[in-house]
């Protein structure tokens, strides 16, 4: 299950605003029973903020990493409702999703605020899963690549090569998130190749070859294998299908082991 050029596959589940503390504990307990001791892919779950401590404890000693769904760029202060890097680190969280399309759509995220969050995460030793993606209108008007290029360059502004090496990219076409629509494997592959080339232009070929690029957008057990067969798709950022332990476990076993 090794991706092209030695990149280790990475499957992450984004729970969004689902699951209570009790449901989180139950899920991870069930999910651990479905996992091999040494999965052939890196695995992460991103529960809501109130469930992070429970998730970290429930996943301890397992291959499952716990990610946050967002982070603020200031270390502390009068920022009601926000959560800092230090707060997440104190819980044992080492990964964070940044720039998800729902944050951009509903909560005013911009390329500039995404960049501030990325740099804060990196400076505090959190590894970002940086989300990029176009809307249906942008795709139909032929602006997919220009939109993604702007999102990428904006998010990575001022990020050093050493820090860039710690970032995972996630391509999530907005029109395919929670809609049941999925980019064909060929469509997704085309975009992943483009993003890898953008990474190379901003940094170098070695870093571009090493960066993992996940696909997100209605990933399910029945399409995971076809998506992962593409040479530049290194994993998945899974939404709704990560909410049931048995379904998410099937995605991890996309090659049928």
Short mmCIF file of C-alpha atoms in Angstrom, two decimals:
data_model
loop_
_atom_site.label_atom_id
_atom_site.label_comp_id
_atom_site.label_asym_id
_atom_site.label_seq_id
_atom_site.Cartn_x
_atom_site.Cartn_y
_atom_site.Cartn_z
CA UNK A 1 0.00 0.00 0.00
CA UNK A 2 2.91 2.35 -0.67
CA UNK A 3 2.11 5.42 -2.73
CA UNK A 4 4.17 6.57 -5.68
CA UNK A 5 7.82 7.44 -5.01
CA UNK A 6 7.75 6.10 -1.49
CA UNK A 7 5.13 8.44 -0.04
CA UNK A 8 3.32 6.70 2.80
CA UNK A 9 -0.49 6.83 2.43
CA UNK A 10 -2.39 8.98 4.90
CA UNK A 11 -6.11 8.60 5.66
CA UNK A 12 -7.69 11.24 7.91
CA UNK A 13 -11.27 11.47 9.14
CA UNK A 14 -12.79 14.91 9.69
CA UNK A 15 -15.80 14.61 11.98
CA UNK A 16 -16.81 18.25 11.61
CA UNK A 17 -19.57 19.10 14.14
CA UNK A 18 -20.54 15.53 14.98
CA UNK A 19 -20.15 13.30 18.05
CA UNK A 20 -20.27 13.93 21.78
CA UNK A 21 -17.54 12.99 24.24
CA UNK A 22 -19.20 9.65 24.93
CA UNK A 23 -19.69 8.91 21.24
CA UNK A 24 -16.03 9.74 20.61
CA UNK A 25 -14.88 7.27 23.23
CA UNK A 26 -17.18 4.56 21.89
CA UNK A 27 -16.09 5.13 18.28
CA UNK A 28 -12.38 4.91 19.00
CA UNK A 29 -12.85 1.83 21.15
CA UNK A 30 -14.68 0.11 18.28
CA UNK A 31 -12.34 1.44 15.61
CA UNK A 32 -9.23 0.18 17.38
CA UNK A 33 -10.62 -3.35 17.23
CA UNK A 34 -10.92 -3.06 13.45
CA UNK A 35 -7.36 -1.83 12.89
CA UNK A 36 -4.31 -4.00 12.35
CA UNK A 37 -1.51 -3.41 14.85
CA UNK A 38 0.62 -1.81 12.16
CA UNK A 39 -1.55 -0.29 9.42
CA UNK A 40 0.04 0.33 6.03
CA UNK A 41 -1.18 3.93 6.13
CA UNK A 42 -0.97 6.77 8.62
CA UNK A 43 -4.36 7.27 10.27
CA UNK A 44 -5.82 10.36 11.93
CA UNK A 45 -9.17 11.48 13.32
CA UNK A 46 -10.26 15.10 13.78
CA UNK A 47 -13.05 15.33 16.37
CA UNK A 48 -14.65 18.60 17.55
CA UNK A 49 -12.72 20.63 20.12
CA UNK A 50 -14.68 19.40 23.20
CA UNK A 51 -13.84 15.80 22.31
CA UNK A 52 -10.10 16.16 21.70
CA UNK A 53 -8.92 15.22 25.19
CA UNK A 54 -11.15 12.14 25.22
CA UNK A 55 -9.95 11.19 21.75
CA UNK A 56 -6.28 11.50 22.67
CA UNK A 57 -6.78 9.30 25.72
CA UNK A 58 -8.86 6.73 23.86
CA UNK A 59 -6.34 6.50 21.02
CA UNK A 60 -3.25 6.27 23.26
CA UNK A 61 -1.06 3.32 22.35
CA UNK A 62 -2.76 2.88 18.97
CA UNK A 63 -1.67 3.94 15.45
CA UNK A 64 -4.44 6.60 15.43
CA UNK A 65 -3.29 10.23 15.59
CA UNK A 66 -5.67 12.94 16.74
CA UNK A 67 -6.02 16.20 14.82
CA UNK A 68 -7.81 19.45 15.56
CA UNK A 69 -10.16 21.00 13.01
CA UNK A 70 -8.80 24.53 13.34
CA UNK A 71 -6.41 26.73 15.33
CA UNK A 72 -5.98 30.45 15.98
CA UNK A 73 -2.79 32.35 15.20
CA UNK A 74 -2.34 34.15 18.55
CA UNK A 75 -0.88 32.40 21.58
CA UNK A 76 -3.44 33.91 23.97
CA UNK A 77 -5.64 36.96 24.42
CA UNK A 78 -9.16 38.32 24.21
CA UNK A 79 -10.30 36.10 21.32
CA UNK A 80 -13.56 34.60 22.48
CA UNK A 81 -14.23 31.18 21.04
CA UNK A 82 -10.75 30.62 19.63
CA UNK A 83 -8.23 27.89 20.50
CA UNK A 84 -4.45 28.34 20.48
CA UNK A 85 -1.59 26.11 19.38
CA UNK A 86 -0.45 25.76 23.00
CA UNK A 87 -3.90 24.61 24.12
CA UNK A 88 -3.90 21.88 21.46
CA UNK A 89 -0.34 20.80 22.24
CA UNK A 90 -1.19 20.54 25.94
CA UNK A 91 -3.79 17.92 25.02
CA UNK A 92 -1.33 15.86 23.00
CA UNK A 93 -2.61 17.00 19.60
CA UNK A 94 0.06 17.24 16.89
CA UNK A 95 -2.00 17.72 13.71
CA UNK A 96 -4.45 20.41 12.64
CA UNK A 97 -6.72 20.93 9.64
CA UNK A 98 -6.42 24.47 8.28
CA UNK A 99 -8.38 26.25 5.56
CA UNK A 100 -11.22 23.78 5.15
CA UNK A 101 -13.77 25.05 2.65
CA UNK A 102 -16.47 25.22 5.32
CA UNK A 103 -14.25 27.57 7.34
CA UNK A 104 -13.83 29.70 4.23
CA UNK A 105 -17.52 29.56 3.29
CA UNK A 106 -19.18 30.08 6.68
CA UNK A 107 -16.60 31.77 8.88
CA UNK A 108 -14.81 34.23 6.65
CA UNK A 109 -11.48 32.46 6.25
CA UNK A 110 -9.25 34.03 3.60
CA UNK A 111 -5.93 33.02 2.10
CA UNK A 112 -4.34 35.55 4.45
CA UNK A 113 -5.91 34.19 7.65
CA UNK A 114 -5.16 30.66 6.51
CA UNK A 115 -1.52 31.71 6.12
CA UNK A 116 -1.45 33.13 9.66
CA UNK A 117 -2.88 29.90 11.05
CA UNK A 118 -0.40 27.78 9.06
CA UNK A 119 2.59 29.75 10.31
CA UNK A 120 1.34 29.72 13.90
CA UNK A 121 0.82 25.97 13.76
CA UNK A 122 4.28 25.36 12.33
CA UNK A 123 5.99 27.64 14.85
CA UNK A 124 4.28 25.72 17.64
CA UNK A 125 5.24 22.30 16.26
CA UNK A 126 1.78 21.40 14.95
CA UNK A 127 1.71 19.80 11.50
CA UNK A 128 -0.95 21.34 9.23
CA UNK A 129 -3.27 19.56 6.84
CA UNK A 130 -3.78 22.48 4.45
CA UNK A 131 -7.03 22.37 2.48
CA UNK A 132 -7.44 23.82 -1.00
CA UNK A 133 -10.35 23.58 -3.41
CA UNK A 134 -12.57 25.27 -5.95
CA UNK A 135 -16.33 25.81 -6.03
CA UNK A 136 -18.58 24.45 -8.76
CA UNK A 137 -18.91 27.89 -10.30
CA UNK A 138 -15.13 28.30 -10.38
CA UNK A 139 -14.66 24.90 -11.99
CA UNK A 140 -17.36 25.47 -14.61
CA UNK A 141 -15.86 28.85 -15.51
CA UNK A 142 -12.45 27.27 -16.08
CA UNK A 143 -10.78 28.85 -13.05
CA UNK A 144 -9.87 25.71 -11.08
CA UNK A 145 -6.12 26.05 -11.51
CA UNK A 146 -5.95 29.82 -11.01
CA UNK A 147 -8.02 29.55 -7.83
CA UNK A 148 -5.86 26.74 -6.46
CA UNK A 149 -2.65 28.55 -7.34
CA UNK A 150 -3.82 31.65 -5.48
CA UNK A 151 -4.93 29.63 -2.45
CA UNK A 152 -1.64 27.75 -2.36
CA UNK A 153 0.65 30.74 -2.76
CA UNK A 154 -1.38 32.75 -0.25
CA UNK A 155 -1.37 30.00 2.36
CA UNK A 156 2.35 29.28 1.95
CA UNK A 157 3.56 32.91 1.91
CA UNK A 158 6.64 33.18 4.10
CA UNK A 159 6.77 29.46 4.94
CA UNK A 160 10.34 28.14 4.86
CA UNK A 161 11.30 24.98 2.98
CA UNK A 162 11.98 23.21 6.29
CA UNK A 163 8.50 24.05 7.53
CA UNK A 164 6.89 23.31 4.17
CA UNK A 165 8.20 19.75 4.45
CA UNK A 166 5.89 19.25 7.46
CA UNK A 167 2.72 20.19 5.60
CA UNK A 168 0.19 17.81 4.08
CA UNK A 169 -1.98 19.21 1.30
CA UNK A 170 -5.62 18.20 0.90
CA UNK A 171 -7.44 18.89 -2.35
CA UNK A 172 -11.14 19.15 -1.62
CA UNK A 173 -13.32 20.33 -4.50
CA UNK A 174 -16.07 22.24 -2.71
CA UNK A 175 -18.71 20.90 -5.11
CA UNK A 176 -17.91 17.34 -3.99
CA UNK A 177 -18.03 17.84 -0.21
CA UNK A 178 -21.08 16.25 1.37
CA UNK A 179 -22.89 16.23 -1.96
CA UNK A 180 -22.33 12.62 -2.95
CA UNK A 181 -20.53 13.92 -6.03
CA UNK A 182 -16.91 12.89 -6.39
CA UNK A 183 -14.25 14.05 -8.79
CA UNK A 184 -13.34 11.16 -11.06
CA UNK A 185 -9.96 9.65 -10.23
CA UNK A 186 -8.60 11.23 -13.41
CA UNK A 187 -9.95 14.68 -12.50
CA UNK A 188 -8.46 14.44 -9.03
CA UNK A 189 -5.13 13.19 -10.37
CA UNK A 190 -4.91 16.14 -12.75
CA UNK A 191 -5.32 18.59 -9.88
CA UNK A 192 -2.88 16.72 -7.64
CA UNK A 193 -0.25 16.88 -10.38
CA UNK A 194 -0.88 20.62 -10.68
CA UNK A 195 -0.52 21.16 -6.92
CA UNK A 196 2.70 19.15 -6.84
CA UNK A 197 4.07 21.35 -9.63
CA UNK A 198 3.05 24.47 -7.70
CA UNK A 199 4.90 23.09 -4.70
CA UNK A 200 7.97 22.51 -6.88
CA UNK A 201 7.82 26.05 -8.28
CA UNK A 202 7.68 27.56 -4.80
CA UNK A 203 10.28 25.21 -3.27
CA UNK A 204 12.05 22.43 -5.18
CA UNK A 205 11.47 19.10 -6.86
CA UNK A 206 12.61 17.05 -3.89
CA UNK A 207 10.09 18.64 -1.53
CA UNK A 208 7.39 18.42 -4.18
CA UNK A 209 8.04 14.70 -4.62
CA UNK A 210 7.83 14.15 -0.86
CA UNK A 211 4.70 16.19 -0.03
CA UNK A 212 1.60 14.10 0.52
CA UNK A 213 -1.53 15.33 -1.21
CA UNK A 214 -4.85 13.94 0.01
CA UNK A 215 -8.15 13.95 -1.83
CA UNK A 216 -11.28 15.03 0.03
CA UNK A 217 -14.82 15.01 -1.30
CA UNK A 218 -17.34 12.22 -0.71
CA UNK A 219 -14.68 9.53 -0.29
CA UNK A 220 -16.32 6.18 0.46
CA UNK A 221 -15.27 2.51 0.60
CA UNK A 222 -16.50 1.95 -2.96
CA UNK A 223 -14.39 4.71 -4.55
CA UNK A 224 -11.31 4.77 -2.30
CA UNK A 225 -9.37 2.14 -4.24
CA UNK A 226 -9.82 3.87 -7.61
CA UNK A 227 -8.79 7.22 -6.14
CA UNK A 228 -5.77 5.80 -4.33
CA UNK A 229 -4.62 4.00 -7.48
CA UNK A 230 -3.71 7.36 -8.98
CA UNK A 231 0.04 8.05 -8.71
CA UNK A 232 -0.29 11.50 -7.13
CA UNK A 233 -3.15 10.78 -4.71
CA UNK A 234 -1.49 9.89 -1.43
CA UNK A 235 -4.53 9.48 0.78
CA UNK A 236 -7.90 10.89 1.69
CA UNK A 237 -9.51 13.47 3.93
CA UNK A 238 -12.77 11.70 4.71
CA UNK A 239 -15.91 13.44 5.97
CA UNK A 240 -19.21 11.66 6.46
CA UNK A 241 -17.78 8.20 5.84
CA UNK A 242 -15.45 8.62 8.83
CA UNK A 243 -18.36 8.83 11.29
CA UNK A 244 -18.96 5.07 11.39
CA UNK A 245 -16.07 2.94 12.58
CA UNK A 246 -16.72 0.01 10.27
CA UNK A 247 -17.11 2.22 7.20
CA UNK A 248 -13.95 4.20 7.93
CA UNK A 249 -12.05 0.96 8.53
CA UNK A 250 -13.16 -0.27 5.09
CA UNK A 251 -11.67 2.84 3.50
CA UNK A 252 -8.38 2.06 5.22
CA UNK A 253 -8.52 -1.40 3.68
CA UNK A 254 -9.05 -0.03 0.18
CA UNK A 255 -6.76 -2.67 -1.32
CA UNK A 256 -8.82 -5.44 0.21
CA UNK A 257 -6.41 -6.72 2.83
#
